Structures are given as structure tokens and as C-alpha cells.
GROMACS .gro file of C-alpha atoms in nm:
model
  369
    1UNK     CA    1  -1.161   7.717  -1.491
    2UNK     CA    2  -0.863   7.503  -1.299
    3UNK     CA    3  -0.716   7.177  -1.414
    4UNK     CA    4  -0.453   6.966  -1.133
    5UNK     CA    5  -0.284   6.666  -1.226
    6UNK     CA    6  -0.254   6.465  -0.948
    7UNK     CA    7  -0.062   6.090  -0.825
    8UNK     CA    8  -0.207   5.852  -0.496
    9UNK     CA    9   0.175   5.740  -0.600
   10UNK     CA   10   0.023   5.364  -0.651
   11UNK     CA   11   0.256   5.110  -0.633
   12UNK     CA   12   0.146   4.786  -0.825
   13UNK     CA   13   0.173   4.607  -1.158
   14UNK     CA   14   0.093   4.774  -1.507
   15UNK     CA   15  -0.240   4.751  -1.568
   16UNK     CA   16  -0.144   4.558  -1.922
   17UNK     CA   17   0.222   4.457  -1.934
   18UNK     CA   18   0.210   4.320  -1.573
   19UNK     CA   19   0.544   4.454  -1.445
   20UNK     CA   20   0.564   4.656  -1.130
   21UNK     CA   21   0.846   4.950  -1.137
   22UNK     CA   22   1.066   4.927  -0.885
   23UNK     CA   23   0.974   5.160  -0.559
   24UNK     CA   24   1.287   5.452  -0.673
   25UNK     CA   25   1.174   5.389  -1.058
   26UNK     CA   26   0.806   5.474  -0.911
   27UNK     CA   27   0.896   5.819  -0.762
   28UNK     CA   28   1.074   5.961  -1.036
   29UNK     CA   29   0.800   5.911  -1.275
   30UNK     CA   30   0.583   6.105  -1.028
   31UNK     CA   31   0.867   6.362  -1.080
   32UNK     CA   32   0.885   6.346  -1.398
   33UNK     CA   33   0.478   6.363  -1.393
   34UNK     CA   34   0.497   6.707  -1.177
   35UNK     CA   35   0.743   6.862  -1.412
   36UNK     CA   36   0.608   6.780  -1.705
   37UNK     CA   37   0.237   6.879  -1.577
   38UNK     CA   38   0.419   7.217  -1.513
   39UNK     CA   39   0.586   7.248  -1.875
   40UNK     CA   40   0.268   7.171  -2.067
   41UNK     CA   41   0.048   7.433  -1.821
   42UNK     CA   42  -0.148   7.289  -1.576
   43UNK     CA   43  -0.219   7.511  -1.256
   44UNK     CA   44  -0.159   7.230  -0.993
   45UNK     CA   45  -0.032   6.894  -0.911
   46UNK     CA   46  -0.094   6.677  -0.643
   47UNK     CA   47   0.021   6.385  -0.433
   48UNK     CA   48  -0.221   6.200  -0.225
   49UNK     CA   49  -0.186   6.101   0.142
   50UNK     CA   50  -0.209   5.693   0.229
   51UNK     CA   51  -0.103   5.462   0.485
   52UNK     CA   52  -0.129   5.102   0.291
   53UNK     CA   53  -0.076   4.881   0.009
   54UNK     CA   54  -0.043   4.972  -0.275
   55UNK     CA   55   0.049   5.290  -0.227
   56UNK     CA   56   0.377   5.470  -0.123
   57UNK     CA   57   0.246   5.864  -0.074
   58UNK     CA   58   0.300   5.817   0.327
   59UNK     CA   59   0.505   6.107   0.268
   60UNK     CA   60   0.386   6.393   0.068
   61UNK     CA   61   0.535   6.618   0.243
   62UNK     CA   62   0.853   6.491   0.083
   63UNK     CA   63   0.767   6.429  -0.233
   64UNK     CA   64   0.573   6.778  -0.261
   65UNK     CA   65   0.898   6.964  -0.154
   66UNK     CA   66   1.131   6.766  -0.412
   67UNK     CA   67   0.871   6.869  -0.634
   68UNK     CA   68   0.890   7.193  -0.559
   69UNK     CA   69   1.230   7.243  -0.613
   70UNK     CA   70   1.218   7.130  -0.965
   71UNK     CA   71   0.878   7.350  -1.020
   72UNK     CA   72   0.832   7.728  -0.982
   73UNK     CA   73   0.511   7.810  -1.070
   74UNK     CA   74   0.262   7.523  -1.047
   75UNK     CA   75   0.047   7.496  -0.731
   76UNK     CA   76   0.113   7.224  -0.527
   77UNK     CA   77  -0.170   7.018  -0.336
   78UNK     CA   78  -0.197   6.739  -0.097
   79UNK     CA   79  -0.467   6.516  -0.182
   80UNK     CA   80  -0.571   6.460   0.067
   81UNK     CA   81  -0.367   6.519   0.423
   82UNK     CA   82  -0.523   6.243   0.617
   83UNK     CA   83  -0.556   6.488   0.926
   84UNK     CA   84  -0.770   6.234   1.115
   85UNK     CA   85  -0.498   6.020   1.137
   86UNK     CA   86  -0.203   6.281   1.226
   87UNK     CA   87  -0.111   6.484   1.544
   88UNK     CA   88  -0.202   6.877   1.353
   89UNK     CA   89   0.046   6.982   1.578
   90UNK     CA   90   0.396   6.790   1.357
   91UNK     CA   91   0.117   6.790   1.053
   92UNK     CA   92   0.161   7.212   1.066
   93UNK     CA   93   0.524   7.210   1.127
   94UNK     CA   94   0.570   6.982   0.828
   95UNK     CA   95   0.322   7.211   0.613
   96UNK     CA   96   0.465   7.521   0.753
   97UNK     CA   97   0.805   7.454   0.680
   98UNK     CA   98   0.644   7.291   0.305
   99UNK     CA   99   0.519   7.639   0.269
  100UNK     CA  100   0.868   7.853   0.277
  101UNK     CA  101   0.969   7.597   0.022
  102UNK     CA  102   0.760   7.630  -0.220
  103UNK     CA  103   0.714   7.947  -0.167
  104UNK     CA  104   0.353   7.977  -0.109
  105UNK     CA  105   0.265   7.750  -0.349
  106UNK     CA  106   0.079   7.527  -0.121
  107UNK     CA  107  -0.287   7.435  -0.115
  108UNK     CA  108  -0.425   7.165   0.101
  109UNK     CA  109  -0.641   6.938   0.066
  110UNK     CA  110  -0.806   6.742   0.399
  111UNK     CA  111  -0.989   6.444   0.470
  112UNK     CA  112  -1.032   6.158   0.742
  113UNK     CA  113  -0.868   5.920   0.500
  114UNK     CA  114  -0.999   5.585   0.391
  115UNK     CA  115  -0.909   5.204   0.450
  116UNK     CA  116  -0.894   4.937   0.776
  117UNK     CA  117  -0.493   4.916   0.730
  118UNK     CA  118  -0.447   5.275   0.811
  119UNK     CA  119  -0.705   5.341   1.086
  120UNK     CA  120  -0.528   5.001   1.208
  121UNK     CA  121  -0.180   5.106   1.190
  122UNK     CA  122  -0.258   5.484   1.375
  123UNK     CA  123  -0.477   5.327   1.652
  124UNK     CA  124  -0.810   5.520   1.497
  125UNK     CA  125  -1.151   5.330   1.506
  126UNK     CA  126  -1.473   5.406   1.282
  127UNK     CA  127  -1.628   5.559   1.580
  128UNK     CA  128  -1.355   5.850   1.640
  129UNK     CA  129  -1.266   5.909   1.323
  130UNK     CA  130  -1.445   6.208   1.237
  131UNK     CA  131  -1.392   6.347   1.565
  132UNK     CA  132  -1.034   6.311   1.523
  133UNK     CA  133  -1.088   6.451   1.190
  134UNK     CA  134  -1.207   6.773   1.295
  135UNK     CA  135  -1.015   6.889   1.613
  136UNK     CA  136  -0.684   6.835   1.433
  137UNK     CA  137  -0.870   7.016   1.169
  138UNK     CA  138  -0.945   7.254   1.395
  139UNK     CA  139  -0.577   7.278   1.596
  140UNK     CA  140  -0.418   7.301   1.233
  141UNK     CA  141  -0.621   7.615   1.152
  142UNK     CA  142  -0.582   7.730   1.431
  143UNK     CA  143  -0.192   7.729   1.462
  144UNK     CA  144  -0.168   7.859   1.083
  145UNK     CA  145  -0.332   8.200   1.206
  146UNK     CA  146  -0.128   8.199   1.514
  147UNK     CA  147   0.142   8.000   1.579
  148UNK     CA  148   0.097   8.043   1.986
  149UNK     CA  149  -0.285   7.870   2.084
  150UNK     CA  150  -0.425   7.701   2.395
  151UNK     CA  151  -0.695   7.432   2.296
  152UNK     CA  152  -0.845   7.141   2.544
  153UNK     CA  153  -0.755   6.890   2.263
  154UNK     CA  154  -0.918   6.471   2.313
  155UNK     CA  155  -0.703   6.289   2.054
  156UNK     CA  156  -0.326   6.459   2.138
  157UNK     CA  157  -0.200   6.609   2.531
  158UNK     CA  158  -0.350   6.952   2.577
  159UNK     CA  159  -0.220   7.268   2.398
  160UNK     CA  160  -0.157   7.546   2.719
  161UNK     CA  161   0.034   7.896   2.541
  162UNK     CA  162   0.176   7.637   2.270
  163UNK     CA  163   0.404   7.759   2.059
  164UNK     CA  164   0.501   7.625   1.730
  165UNK     CA  165   0.715   7.704   1.463
  166UNK     CA  166   0.798   7.860   1.172
  167UNK     CA  167   0.493   8.034   1.127
  168UNK     CA  168   0.387   7.992   0.795
  169UNK     CA  169   0.477   8.185   0.448
  170UNK     CA  170   0.122   8.249   0.312
  171UNK     CA  171  -0.152   8.400   0.613
  172UNK     CA  172  -0.416   8.237   0.604
  173UNK     CA  173  -0.392   7.962   0.361
  174UNK     CA  174  -0.703   7.784   0.173
  175UNK     CA  175  -0.819   7.412   0.272
  176UNK     CA  176  -1.034   7.265   0.029
  177UNK     CA  177  -1.195   6.949   0.230
  178UNK     CA  178  -1.203   6.610   0.019
  179UNK     CA  179  -1.553   6.405   0.018
  180UNK     CA  180  -1.601   6.130  -0.098
  181UNK     CA  181  -1.922   5.978   0.012
  182UNK     CA  182  -2.017   6.177   0.432
  183UNK     CA  183  -2.156   6.478   0.520
  184UNK     CA  184  -1.931   6.490   0.769
  185UNK     CA  185  -1.646   6.634   0.557
  186UNK     CA  186  -1.942   6.860   0.324
  187UNK     CA  187  -2.032   6.989   0.674
  188UNK     CA  188  -1.691   7.084   0.794
  189UNK     CA  189  -1.619   7.284   0.440
  190UNK     CA  190  -1.933   7.455   0.474
  191UNK     CA  191  -1.905   7.564   0.815
  192UNK     CA  192  -1.560   7.666   0.811
  193UNK     CA  193  -1.621   7.872   0.468
  194UNK     CA  194  -1.388   7.662   0.297
  195UNK     CA  195  -1.386   7.457  -0.084
  196UNK     CA  196  -1.499   7.161  -0.132
  197UNK     CA  197  -1.314   6.895  -0.315
  198UNK     CA  198  -1.554   6.619  -0.456
  199UNK     CA  199  -1.382   6.271  -0.522
  200UNK     CA  200  -1.652   6.212  -0.787
  201UNK     CA  201  -1.420   5.885  -0.889
  202UNK     CA  202  -1.553   5.581  -0.790
  203UNK     CA  203  -1.974   5.584  -0.835
  204UNK     CA  204  -2.167   5.742  -1.085
  205UNK     CA  205  -2.274   6.107  -1.070
  206UNK     CA  206  -2.590   6.057  -0.822
  207UNK     CA  207  -2.444   6.061  -0.487
  208UNK     CA  208  -2.184   6.320  -0.549
  209UNK     CA  209  -2.406   6.544  -0.683
  210UNK     CA  210  -2.612   6.513  -0.401
  211UNK     CA  211  -2.332   6.589  -0.162
  212UNK     CA  212  -2.235   6.897  -0.338
  213UNK     CA  213  -2.601   7.010  -0.312
  214UNK     CA  214  -2.567   6.949   0.060
  215UNK     CA  215  -2.307   7.083   0.082
  216UNK     CA  216  -2.432   7.463  -0.046
  217UNK     CA  217  -2.764   7.403   0.200
  218UNK     CA  218  -2.499   7.435   0.433
  219UNK     CA  219  -2.288   7.659   0.325
  220UNK     CA  220  -2.570   7.896   0.319
  221UNK     CA  221  -2.720   7.774   0.619
  222UNK     CA  222  -2.385   7.912   0.791
  223UNK     CA  223  -2.457   8.239   0.638
  224UNK     CA  224  -2.210   8.244   0.384
  225UNK     CA  225  -2.197   8.396   0.046
  226UNK     CA  226  -2.375   8.169  -0.234
  227UNK     CA  227  -2.184   8.279  -0.462
  228UNK     CA  228  -1.833   8.214  -0.316
  229UNK     CA  229  -1.867   7.839  -0.249
  230UNK     CA  230  -1.667   7.677  -0.456
  231UNK     CA  231  -1.602   7.339  -0.554
  232UNK     CA  232  -1.345   7.096  -0.768
  233UNK     CA  233  -1.390   6.778  -0.901
  234UNK     CA  234  -1.215   6.445  -0.976
  235UNK     CA  235  -1.259   6.238  -1.276
  236UNK     CA  236  -1.191   5.867  -1.282
  237UNK     CA  237  -0.944   5.810  -1.543
  238UNK     CA  238  -0.849   6.072  -1.919
  239UNK     CA  239  -0.739   6.023  -2.231
  240UNK     CA  240  -0.778   6.184  -2.583
  241UNK     CA  241  -0.699   6.100  -2.972
  242UNK     CA  242  -0.834   6.318  -3.231
  243UNK     CA  243  -1.060   6.032  -3.356
  244UNK     CA  244  -1.314   5.914  -3.006
  245UNK     CA  245  -1.222   5.552  -3.125
  246UNK     CA  246  -0.888   5.602  -3.149
  247UNK     CA  247  -0.935   5.686  -2.780
  248UNK     CA  248  -1.152   5.402  -2.699
  249UNK     CA  249  -0.934   5.204  -2.808
  250UNK     CA  250  -0.628   5.262  -2.708
  251UNK     CA  251  -0.763   5.311  -2.313
  252UNK     CA  252  -0.953   4.942  -2.390
  253UNK     CA  253  -0.628   4.769  -2.266
  254UNK     CA  254  -0.598   4.968  -1.934
  255UNK     CA  255  -0.963   4.887  -1.881
  256UNK     CA  256  -0.923   4.564  -1.900
  257UNK     CA  257  -0.600   4.549  -1.734
  258UNK     CA  258  -0.789   4.727  -1.440
  259UNK     CA  259  -1.103   4.593  -1.408
  260UNK     CA  260  -0.926   4.211  -1.379
  261UNK     CA  261  -0.681   4.362  -1.080
  262UNK     CA  262  -1.060   4.433  -0.906
  263UNK     CA  263  -1.201   4.098  -0.964
  264UNK     CA  264  -0.859   3.923  -0.794
  265UNK     CA  265  -0.905   4.143  -0.527
  266UNK     CA  266  -1.249   3.977  -0.447
  267UNK     CA  267  -1.436   4.328  -0.571
  268UNK     CA  268  -1.778   4.423  -0.831
  269UNK     CA  269  -1.666   4.680  -1.051
  270UNK     CA  270  -1.920   4.954  -1.055
  271UNK     CA  271  -1.892   4.958  -1.456
  272UNK     CA  272  -1.839   4.626  -1.568
  273UNK     CA  273  -1.753   4.731  -1.914
  274UNK     CA  274  -1.552   5.007  -2.073
  275UNK     CA  275  -1.835   5.088  -2.289
  276UNK     CA  276  -2.062   5.140  -1.969
  277UNK     CA  277  -1.747   5.286  -1.795
  278UNK     CA  278  -1.718   5.563  -2.046
  279UNK     CA  279  -2.078   5.650  -2.039
  280UNK     CA  280  -2.123   5.641  -1.668
  281UNK     CA  281  -1.805   5.715  -1.481
  282UNK     CA  282  -1.660   6.073  -1.422
  283UNK     CA  283  -1.363   5.892  -1.662
  284UNK     CA  284  -1.296   6.134  -1.989
  285UNK     CA  285  -1.231   5.933  -2.263
  286UNK     CA  286  -1.268   6.031  -2.673
  287UNK     CA  287  -1.213   6.293  -2.871
  288UNK     CA  288  -1.192   6.697  -2.745
  289UNK     CA  289  -1.545   6.728  -2.847
  290UNK     CA  290  -1.629   6.462  -2.602
  291UNK     CA  291  -1.495   6.551  -2.327
  292UNK     CA  292  -1.586   6.915  -2.325
  293UNK     CA  293  -1.909   6.846  -2.356
  294UNK     CA  294  -1.903   6.533  -1.960
  295UNK     CA  295  -1.712   6.799  -1.814
  296UNK     CA  296  -2.012   7.049  -1.903
  297UNK     CA  297  -2.198   6.804  -1.787
  298UNK     CA  298  -2.111   6.717  -1.488
  299UNK     CA  299  -2.097   7.108  -1.419
  300UNK     CA  300  -2.420   7.140  -1.474
  301UNK     CA  301  -2.431   6.895  -1.128
  302UNK     CA  302  -2.179   7.012  -0.991
  303UNK     CA  303  -2.097   7.426  -1.038
  304UNK     CA  304  -1.762   7.295  -1.031
  305UNK     CA  305  -1.408   7.534  -1.114
  306UNK     CA  306  -1.156   7.302  -1.064
  307UNK     CA  307  -1.070   6.960  -1.239
  308UNK     CA  308  -0.829   6.711  -1.182
  309UNK     CA  309  -0.706   6.422  -1.393
  310UNK     CA  310  -0.415   6.179  -1.313
  311UNK     CA  311  -0.159   6.242  -1.356
  312UNK     CA  312   0.019   5.852  -1.398
  313UNK     CA  313   0.017   5.701  -1.737
  314UNK     CA  314  -0.106   5.362  -1.551
  315UNK     CA  315  -0.070   5.136  -1.893
  316UNK     CA  316  -0.018   5.416  -2.136
  317UNK     CA  317   0.254   5.475  -2.305
  318UNK     CA  318   0.509   5.711  -2.213
  319UNK     CA  319   0.388   5.874  -2.571
  320UNK     CA  320   0.015   5.819  -2.529
  321UNK     CA  321   0.012   5.988  -2.186
  322UNK     CA  322   0.204   6.331  -2.272
  323UNK     CA  323   0.041   6.386  -2.636
  324UNK     CA  324  -0.316   6.315  -2.430
  325UNK     CA  325  -0.236   6.566  -2.178
  326UNK     CA  326  -0.107   6.843  -2.477
  327UNK     CA  327  -0.415   6.759  -2.665
  328UNK     CA  328  -0.618   6.836  -2.367
  329UNK     CA  329  -0.406   7.124  -2.311
  330UNK     CA  330  -0.441   7.258  -2.708
  331UNK     CA  331  -0.833   7.196  -2.770
  332UNK     CA  332  -0.986   7.062  -2.399
  333UNK     CA  333  -0.881   7.351  -2.205
  334UNK     CA  334  -0.894   7.670  -2.391
  335UNK     CA  335  -1.266   7.597  -2.428
  336UNK     CA  336  -1.326   7.521  -2.070
  337UNK     CA  337  -1.134   7.789  -1.970
  338UNK     CA  338  -1.382   8.047  -2.130
  339UNK     CA  339  -1.659   7.834  -2.043
  340UNK     CA  340  -1.651   7.798  -1.662
  341UNK     CA  341  -1.572   8.027  -1.460
  342UNK     CA  342  -1.287   8.052  -1.247
  343UNK     CA  343  -1.271   7.969  -0.867
  344UNK     CA  344  -1.368   8.383  -0.720
  345UNK     CA  345  -0.973   8.416  -0.638
  346UNK     CA  346  -0.650   8.543  -0.765
  347UNK     CA  347  -0.451   8.247  -0.920
  348UNK     CA  348  -0.105   8.377  -0.867
  349UNK     CA  349   0.208   8.395  -0.672
  350UNK     CA  350   0.072   8.433  -0.318
  351UNK     CA  351   0.154   8.734  -0.099
  352UNK     CA  352   0.399   8.788   0.148
  353UNK     CA  353   0.370   8.637   0.535
  354UNK     CA  354   0.404   8.931   0.722
  355UNK     CA  355   0.713   8.852   0.859
  356UNK     CA  356   0.905   8.791   0.521
  357UNK     CA  357   0.701   9.146   0.416
  358UNK     CA  358   0.922   9.334   0.724
  359UNK     CA  359   1.259   9.176   0.625
  360UNK     CA  360   1.220   9.275   0.241
  361UNK     CA  361   1.085   9.650   0.301
  362UNK     CA  362   1.357   9.620   0.491
  363UNK     CA  363   1.553   9.506   0.278
  364UNK     CA  364   1.469   9.747   0.004
  365UNK     CA  365   1.440  10.075   0.202
  366UNK     CA  366   1.897   9.952   0.269
  367UNK     CA  367   1.928   9.925  -0.094
  368UNK     CA  368   1.807  10.216  -0.138
  369UNK     CA  369   2.048  10.409   0.140
   0.00000   0.00000   0.00000
């Protein structure tokens, strides 16, 4: 099993202290969490894309480019790239460039995005958002395979022998499809033989398990090998200490703060108590043994081989946050890596793109002459 930490770069008051960091502080915190994740041995770090409050993750390519310069091993994920809102040509240019700057460590998780404010900002409607998402992905995918394409697009000017540069570093790139509630995203992933990443955050397990079963059914329908269907899953929160009650007691102020924030927004919480949140949500709160047991319980339903934790402390002190992540890597991850298989592909450095391979070969030949 592989493990990511992700951030949506929420910019809101701390749920415990009520203090809100400055925008500059918040971005600095994201960079620090990315380097911490690499230091501790996580396999990936993800940055979300949102275009409405309380998020400041509207430019994930910029953030991930900076993280690429600060790291050397960890894979860099988008969580998610909102292709329904974006021009696929411009998105391709940005991500192909980022792929080079990251040395082929980029992995995309795409999705339609959510939120009324985002749709209105980009003039996208509930009626056309799924068609936009599918069209943008198809154009993006074709460009990644061939930088000169023709495509009779509906939601942007048609492309006729259009050349788009630069060519990407990875050919092809792995694209995951993020899904929370929609069968449209699931079907698109299955159709193209792409992995699925279940949000698995807001609700109990049942609706997510149902979508994952649908993904596997559609995967088989499109003629793909069932053994190659890959699923990742999120978690609603993470905090571990060696003693389970210590973990629950430390996390209680965090949960209470988030609960109060939801109620101020007029939202009815799905999990009204911390005990219910720990029991019925995907949150991993407790001792290492309890976290391992819960991941196994979800794996029985999902069959997932990648799991994400939240990268942000969000109500925890920096020391608590680091100690909890260290405990994950020392006492939790080794067992889960042993018990649950990795995805069926190498998780190492990306191969050189064709043009780079040619340059490398020529350079080696010159050096031997």
C-alpha cells in the first residue's frame, strides 16, 4: 500500500484557537508540510484546486512547481484538477511544464470540481459540467499523447492540427479520476482504464463503496482486466497516539471546532459527535492498532491500494502533528504495506520522454568519444 498527504489549502481560522494565519503564512505552511512528508517517507503529496472561499488553492501548478524545487523523491499529485472549469489546452501547457520541473514525478487526479461559486466564476452550469469535464479530459489526454491534434470541441474553439508545447516529460502520464458522489466520473475512469480516487470524506462508507463497486463493474464492461483496476481512497482525518484515549482526548477540541464551524455555516453535520465520527466516518483516530484495523475494514469494501491523510495540522500543534505522522510511518505504515498490495505499477522515477532520451543517448555517446 502507498500513502499520500494532501492539502486543499483551506484558509480559515484555526478550529481550536480561532486565529487565522496570513495568506503568506498559510502558503509557507503548505511548503513545510510537503518537505516534512518527504522527510518522513510518504509516497506522495497532493495539492487541491478550488476557486472559492475558504480555499486559496486556485493555482496548484504554481504551488506544486515550488514544491518540486524543494523535494527530490516524493510524487506530486493534484487533488483534484478541475478540468470542467479549465481550458484543456492551457491546462496541458501548465502540467506538461510542471512535469518537466518535477522530473516526471507528477500524477494527476482530475474531477469536475464542486461549488456554485466556482461554476459561476467560470460560467459553467450544472447541466454542462459533466460534458465539459469529459471533453476537457479527452482533449487533454490526446495532447499528452500527441502534441499536434485536431478536435471538434464544443466548449472552446475547435482545434485543427494544433501544436501545443512543451511535450511532457512522462509519456503517458497516469491520470486518476476523483469521485465523491457521481457515476459520471466513475464511468469516465473505467472507460479509459484509469485508476479511481474516492473522496471518502464526507459520508459513511456505504455510498463510496457503492461507487467503487460500480467502477469495477464498468471496468469489466469496457473489457479491462479486473486485476488492473486500481482504487485510492481519502480519509476524513488522522491523529494517532500510542494510547487510544490520549488520541481521542487530543483530537476532541479539533472536532468540536470543526463542528462549530459547520453549524455557523448552517450545515447539519453528518457525524454529530466525536464518538460517531471516529466510529462511522473514514477518520483514523486512535492507537496504531485501531488505525490499522480501520484501514483493513475499509479495504474489505474498497480493495484500495493508496490512502491519503491530511497534510495540515488544523487545530493540532506542530509537535502533535509531526509526532502523529512519525507514529504513522513507524507503527502503522509498515503493517499496511505488508498486508495490502501496492498498485500494479512501479512507483519509481519516471522514464525519460522520447526527446529527452534521444538527447541523453547523444550526450552519453559524445562523452565516450
